[in-house]
């Protein structure tokens, strides 16, 4: 993919006091809810740094695309998400929202929000850091 210079890590998110609301929708991207509707719902997780955004996306993409396991034997997942993590970290560091998923079945939306756009409470959503069992 690109080099680190192609995907720089900025501080824009910090200057804007941005955090992210993370959502999983079991539908394709072209049928996913618009941002305004998502922000009315309780997010699955609230993420506070670009690194957490990239980690959350990786965990969910890895889980949604894991290879079929034969029998009860677990196979090691050797897939490399380094390039995706670099891109996601860079986009989040610029204070951007990120939309991705698995074609036809899953949309992952990480909505960048500032304090003015955010509700006062996250209604029980898990606040990052991610739960230990979901770290990579």
XYZ file of N, CA and C in Angstrom:
408
model
N 0.857 -1.179 0.000
C 0.000 0.000 0.000
C 0.893 1.229 0.000
N 0.696 2.175 0.873
C 1.493 3.383 0.896
C 2.514 3.372 2.009
N 3.308 4.385 2.027
C 4.306 4.533 3.071
C 3.726 5.343 4.213
N 4.483 5.427 5.305
C 4.017 6.216 6.443
C 3.844 7.683 6.069
N 4.636 8.178 5.101
C 4.488 9.558 4.659
C 3.155 9.764 3.942
N 2.647 8.706 3.294
C 1.361 8.791 2.604
C 0.199 8.880 3.585
N 0.385 8.355 4.779
C -0.673 8.310 5.791
C -0.151 8.880 7.107
N 0.079 10.200 7.170
C 0.653 10.807 8.376
C -0.320 10.785 9.553
N 0.239 10.790 10.734
C -0.563 10.902 11.946
C -0.521 12.354 12.384
N -1.695 12.958 12.464
C -1.816 14.375 12.796
C -2.335 14.542 14.222
N -2.454 15.770 14.639
C -3.021 16.075 15.952
C -4.357 16.808 15.841
N -4.909 16.853 14.633
C -6.173 17.570 14.411
C -7.258 17.079 15.349
N -7.357 15.774 15.536
C -8.394 15.200 16.404
C -8.293 15.756 17.821
N -7.067 15.898 18.310
C -6.843 16.376 19.666
C -7.192 17.862 19.791
N -6.825 18.639 18.785
C -7.108 20.071 18.805
C -8.607 20.346 18.787
N -9.358 19.459 18.143
C -10.822 19.615 18.077
C -11.520 18.902 19.240
N -10.748 18.235 20.095
C -11.303 17.476 21.213
C -12.270 16.408 20.706
N -11.847 15.706 19.650
C -12.666 14.693 18.993
C -12.577 13.359 19.711
N -13.689 12.648 19.740
C -13.706 11.238 20.095
C -14.617 10.568 19.073
N -14.754 9.254 19.129
C -15.495 8.530 18.095
C -16.538 7.624 18.710
N -17.712 7.561 18.073
C -18.758 6.617 18.431
C -18.696 5.495 17.395
N -18.546 4.268 17.857
C -18.376 3.113 16.969
C -19.675 2.313 16.880
N -20.065 1.974 15.658
C -21.316 1.265 15.395
C -21.083 0.084 14.458
N -21.826 -0.987 14.699
C -21.846 -2.145 13.813
C -23.273 -2.270 13.292
N -23.408 -2.347 11.973
C -24.722 -2.556 11.361
C -24.637 -3.790 10.478
N -25.570 -4.678 10.653
C -25.575 -5.922 9.878
C -26.333 -5.718 8.568
N -25.748 -4.855 7.754
C -26.267 -4.533 6.432
C -25.108 -4.001 5.591
N -25.318 -3.931 4.302
C -24.264 -3.410 3.427
C -24.128 -1.901 3.606
N -22.987 -1.376 3.207
C -22.703 0.051 3.355
C -23.744 0.914 2.639
N -24.206 0.467 1.487
C -25.180 1.273 0.751
C -26.578 1.265 1.378
N -26.809 0.402 2.362
C -28.087 0.380 3.073
C -27.938 0.787 4.543
N -26.754 1.197 4.931
C -26.501 1.580 6.325
C -27.204 2.897 6.661
N -27.427 3.099 7.937
C -28.076 4.322 8.428
C -27.216 5.545 8.136
N -27.843 6.692 7.934
C -27.065 7.926 7.794
C -26.482 8.333 9.155
N -25.466 9.167 9.111
C -24.775 9.630 10.319
C -25.751 10.155 11.377
N -26.693 10.987 10.971
C -27.611 11.594 11.935
C -28.399 10.537 12.704
N -28.816 9.471 12.035
C -29.541 8.391 12.717
C -28.621 7.609 13.645
N -27.409 7.347 13.183
C -26.457 6.611 14.036
C -26.189 7.377 15.322
N -25.976 8.683 15.196
C -25.637 9.474 16.379
C -26.788 9.568 17.382
N -27.991 9.233 16.975
C -29.123 9.184 17.891
C -29.109 7.896 18.727
N -28.413 6.871 18.236
C -28.361 5.586 18.933
C -27.163 5.539 19.882
N -27.234 4.623 20.828
C -26.102 4.383 21.722
C -25.022 3.637 20.947
N -23.792 4.127 20.953
C -22.729 3.428 20.225
C -22.340 2.128 20.924
N -21.786 1.198 20.136
C -21.268 -0.040 20.722
C -20.078 0.267 21.629
N -19.249 1.203 21.181
C -18.110 1.630 21.982
C -17.836 3.098 21.724
N -17.203 3.728 22.692
C -16.756 5.110 22.573
C -15.234 5.059 22.599
N -14.619 5.574 21.547
C -13.170 5.498 21.374
C -12.573 6.891 21.537
N -11.410 6.955 22.167
C -10.864 8.270 22.510
C -9.549 8.628 21.829
N -8.959 7.714 21.056
C -7.724 8.034 20.329
C -7.758 7.391 18.941
N -6.981 7.899 18.002
C -6.901 7.267 16.685
C -6.429 5.811 16.756
N -5.530 5.496 17.673
C -5.068 4.106 17.820
C -6.212 3.190 18.242
N -7.084 3.681 19.119
C -8.241 2.882 19.532
C -9.206 2.675 18.364
N -9.361 3.681 17.522
C -10.208 3.554 16.335
C -9.670 2.436 15.446
N -8.378 2.470 15.151
C -7.773 1.455 14.289
C -7.888 0.067 14.914
N -7.670 -0.047 16.207
C -7.758 -1.341 16.886
C -9.186 -1.881 16.850
N -10.181 -1.019 17.103
C -11.576 -1.452 17.085
C -11.964 -1.943 15.696
N -11.569 -1.196 14.673
C -11.875 -1.610 13.305
C -11.205 -2.942 12.981
N -9.951 -3.112 13.381
C -9.258 -4.373 13.106
C -9.952 -5.542 13.789
N -10.268 -5.391 15.063
C -10.926 -6.476 15.802
C -12.210 -6.885 15.105
N -13.013 -5.916 14.702
C -14.298 -6.221 14.082
C -14.159 -6.750 12.657
N -13.239 -6.207 11.883
C -13.000 -6.733 10.534
C -12.410 -8.134 10.596
N -11.473 -8.344 11.500
C -10.855 -9.666 11.660
C -11.918 -10.698 12.046
N -12.782 -10.339 12.981
C -13.828 -11.255 13.430
C -14.820 -11.566 12.312
N -15.216 -10.551 11.564
C -16.211 -10.734 10.510
C -15.680 -11.511 9.316
N -14.372 -11.521 9.135
C -13.787 -12.170 7.955
C -12.932 -13.366 8.305
N -13.051 -13.861 9.532
C -12.190 -14.977 9.923
C -12.483 -16.202 9.071
N -11.419 -16.939 8.750
C -11.598 -18.146 7.933
C -12.391 -19.202 8.703
N -13.079 -20.035 7.948
C -13.817 -21.145 8.548
C -12.834 -22.076 9.252
N -13.234 -22.564 10.424
C -12.389 -23.506 11.157
C -12.918 -24.914 10.932
N -11.996 -25.821 10.683
C -12.364 -27.223 10.486
C -12.375 -27.920 11.838
N -13.524 -28.450 12.214
C -13.621 -29.157 13.492
C -13.454 -28.213 14.658
N -12.899 -28.722 15.747
C -12.725 -27.918 16.957
C -11.345 -27.283 17.044
N -10.473 -27.623 16.120
C -9.117 -27.079 16.158
C -9.122 -25.627 15.689
N -8.575 -24.740 16.519
C -8.485 -23.325 16.150
C -7.254 -23.118 15.277
N -7.432 -22.374 14.227
C -6.304 -22.059 13.367
C -5.799 -20.673 13.723
N -4.485 -20.484 13.611
C -3.891 -19.186 13.918
C -4.224 -18.207 12.787
N -4.611 -17.010 13.167
C -4.950 -15.973 12.199
C -3.699 -15.155 11.906
N -3.077 -15.418 10.760
C -1.837 -14.744 10.385
C -2.066 -13.554 9.459
N -3.298 -13.136 9.285
C -3.554 -12.022 8.370
C -2.941 -10.740 8.917
N -2.374 -9.953 8.013
C -1.680 -8.718 8.389
C -2.574 -7.511 8.099
N -2.922 -6.776 9.153
C -3.767 -5.597 9.026
C -2.951 -4.305 9.171
N -1.637 -4.386 9.040
C -0.770 -3.230 9.243
C -1.141 -2.058 8.339
N -1.340 -2.321 7.064
C -1.680 -1.239 6.132
C -3.017 -0.602 6.485
N -4.011 -1.426 6.783
C -5.328 -0.889 7.161
C -5.224 -0.069 8.436
N -4.464 -0.565 9.405
C -4.293 0.169 10.664
C -3.645 1.520 10.422
N -2.658 1.571 9.555
C -1.975 2.831 9.243
C -2.957 3.827 8.627
N -3.754 3.366 7.679
C -4.735 4.232 7.026
C -5.778 4.702 8.036
N -6.323 3.780 8.825
C -7.367 4.137 9.797
C -6.837 5.097 10.862
N -5.623 4.873 11.333
C -5.032 5.771 12.329
C -4.845 7.164 11.740
N -4.365 7.233 10.510
C -4.149 8.520 9.855
C -5.465 9.278 9.666
N -6.479 8.595 9.161
C -7.774 9.249 8.947
C -8.365 9.740 10.267
N -8.314 8.896 11.288
C -8.848 9.296 12.591
C -8.050 10.456 13.181
N -6.737 10.457 12.979
C -5.916 11.529 13.543
C -6.251 12.888 12.927
N -6.829 12.861 11.740
C -7.273 14.100 11.095
C -8.693 14.475 11.537
N -9.242 13.703 12.484
C -10.576 13.989 12.997
C -11.684 13.508 12.079
N -11.392 12.508 11.251
C -12.357 12.009 10.274
C -13.187 10.855 10.823
N -14.376 10.692 10.272
C -15.179 9.495 10.481
C -14.705 8.446 9.479
N -14.903 7.169 9.813
C -14.476 6.084 8.929
C -15.635 5.114 8.762
N -15.872 4.716 7.495
C -16.925 3.763 7.164
C -16.292 2.639 6.356
N -16.466 1.417 6.812
C -15.916 0.263 6.106
C -16.783 -0.937 6.448
N -16.396 -2.094 5.982
C -17.168 -3.277 6.315
C -16.853 -4.440 5.409
N -17.778 -5.385 5.405
C -17.656 -6.592 4.605
C -18.787 -6.555 3.588
N -18.424 -6.656 2.329
C -19.376 -6.472 1.228
C -20.659 -7.281 1.420
N -21.764 -6.554 1.407
C -23.064 -7.176 1.437
C -23.563 -7.652 2.782
N -22.723 -7.583 3.839
C -23.199 -8.149 5.094
C -22.942 -7.333 6.349
N -21.994 -6.406 6.329
C -21.634 -5.721 7.566
C -21.079 -4.334 7.262
N -21.534 -3.349 8.029
C -20.971 -2.007 7.954
C -20.429 -1.636 9.316
N -19.216 -1.141 9.343
C -18.601 -0.599 10.548
C -18.485 0.901 10.339
N -19.055 1.659 11.257
C -19.013 3.115 11.173
C -18.399 3.647 12.462
N -17.379 4.460 12.309
C -16.748 5.117 13.452
C -16.937 6.612 13.216
N -17.906 7.180 13.938
C -18.290 8.575 13.737
C -17.457 9.496 14.623
N -16.728 10.418 13.992
C -15.965 11.421 14.730
C -16.937 12.455 15.269
N -16.861 12.725 16.559
C -17.746 13.716 17.174
C -16.953 14.653 18.075
N -17.374 15.885 18.085
C -16.805 16.881 18.987
C -17.761 17.026 20.167
N -17.347 17.688 21.227
C -18.251 17.852 22.377
C -19.589 18.490 22.006
N -19.610 19.398 21.031
C -20.862 20.034 20.620
C -21.824 19.053 19.938
N -21.277 18.029 19.281
C -22.099 17.055 18.571
C -22.509 15.872 19.446
N -21.879 15.722 20.583
C -22.052 14.546 21.417
C -23.140 14.757 22.462
N -23.906 13.717 22.698
C -24.865 13.757 23.798
C -24.079 13.770 25.104
N -24.696 14.193 26.189
C -24.003 14.278 27.479
C -23.636 12.924 28.049
N -24.384 11.898 27.704
C -24.123 10.569 28.238
C -24.015 9.585 27.084
N -23.296 8.523 27.301
C -23.172 7.495 26.277
C -24.049 6.295 26.600
N -24.996 6.474 27.501
C -26.027 5.478 27.789
C -25.505 4.058 27.931
N -24.419 3.892 28.675
C -23.934 2.553 28.953
C -23.018 1.962 27.909
N -22.663 2.725 26.869
C -21.739 2.195 25.868
C -20.386 1.946 26.522
N -19.699 0.923 26.043
C -18.371 0.644 26.559
C -17.435 1.754 26.125
N -16.731 2.329 27.081
C -15.786 3.386 26.771
C -14.404 2.769 26.699
N -13.670 3.086 25.632
C -12.328 2.548 25.439
C -11.462 2.944 26.626
N -10.415 2.213 26.988
C -9.807 1.202 26.142
C -10.696 -0.023 25.979
N -10.485 -0.694 24.852
C -11.300 -1.849 24.522
C -11.239 -2.897 25.619
N -12.307 -3.673 25.703
C -12.322 -4.771 26.666
C -11.143 -5.687 26.387
N -10.513 -6.191 27.418
C -9.286 -6.967 27.270
C -9.435 -8.139 26.313
N -10.573 -8.776 26.285
C -10.782 -9.918 25.409
C -10.879 -9.547 23.949
N -10.992 -8.264 23.635
C -11.156 -7.833 22.258
C -9.919 -7.134 21.721
N -8.871 -7.049 22.515
C -7.624 -6.443 22.029
C -6.978 -7.380 21.051
N -6.164 -6.829 20.175
C -5.458 -7.690 19.229
C -4.196 -8.220 19.804
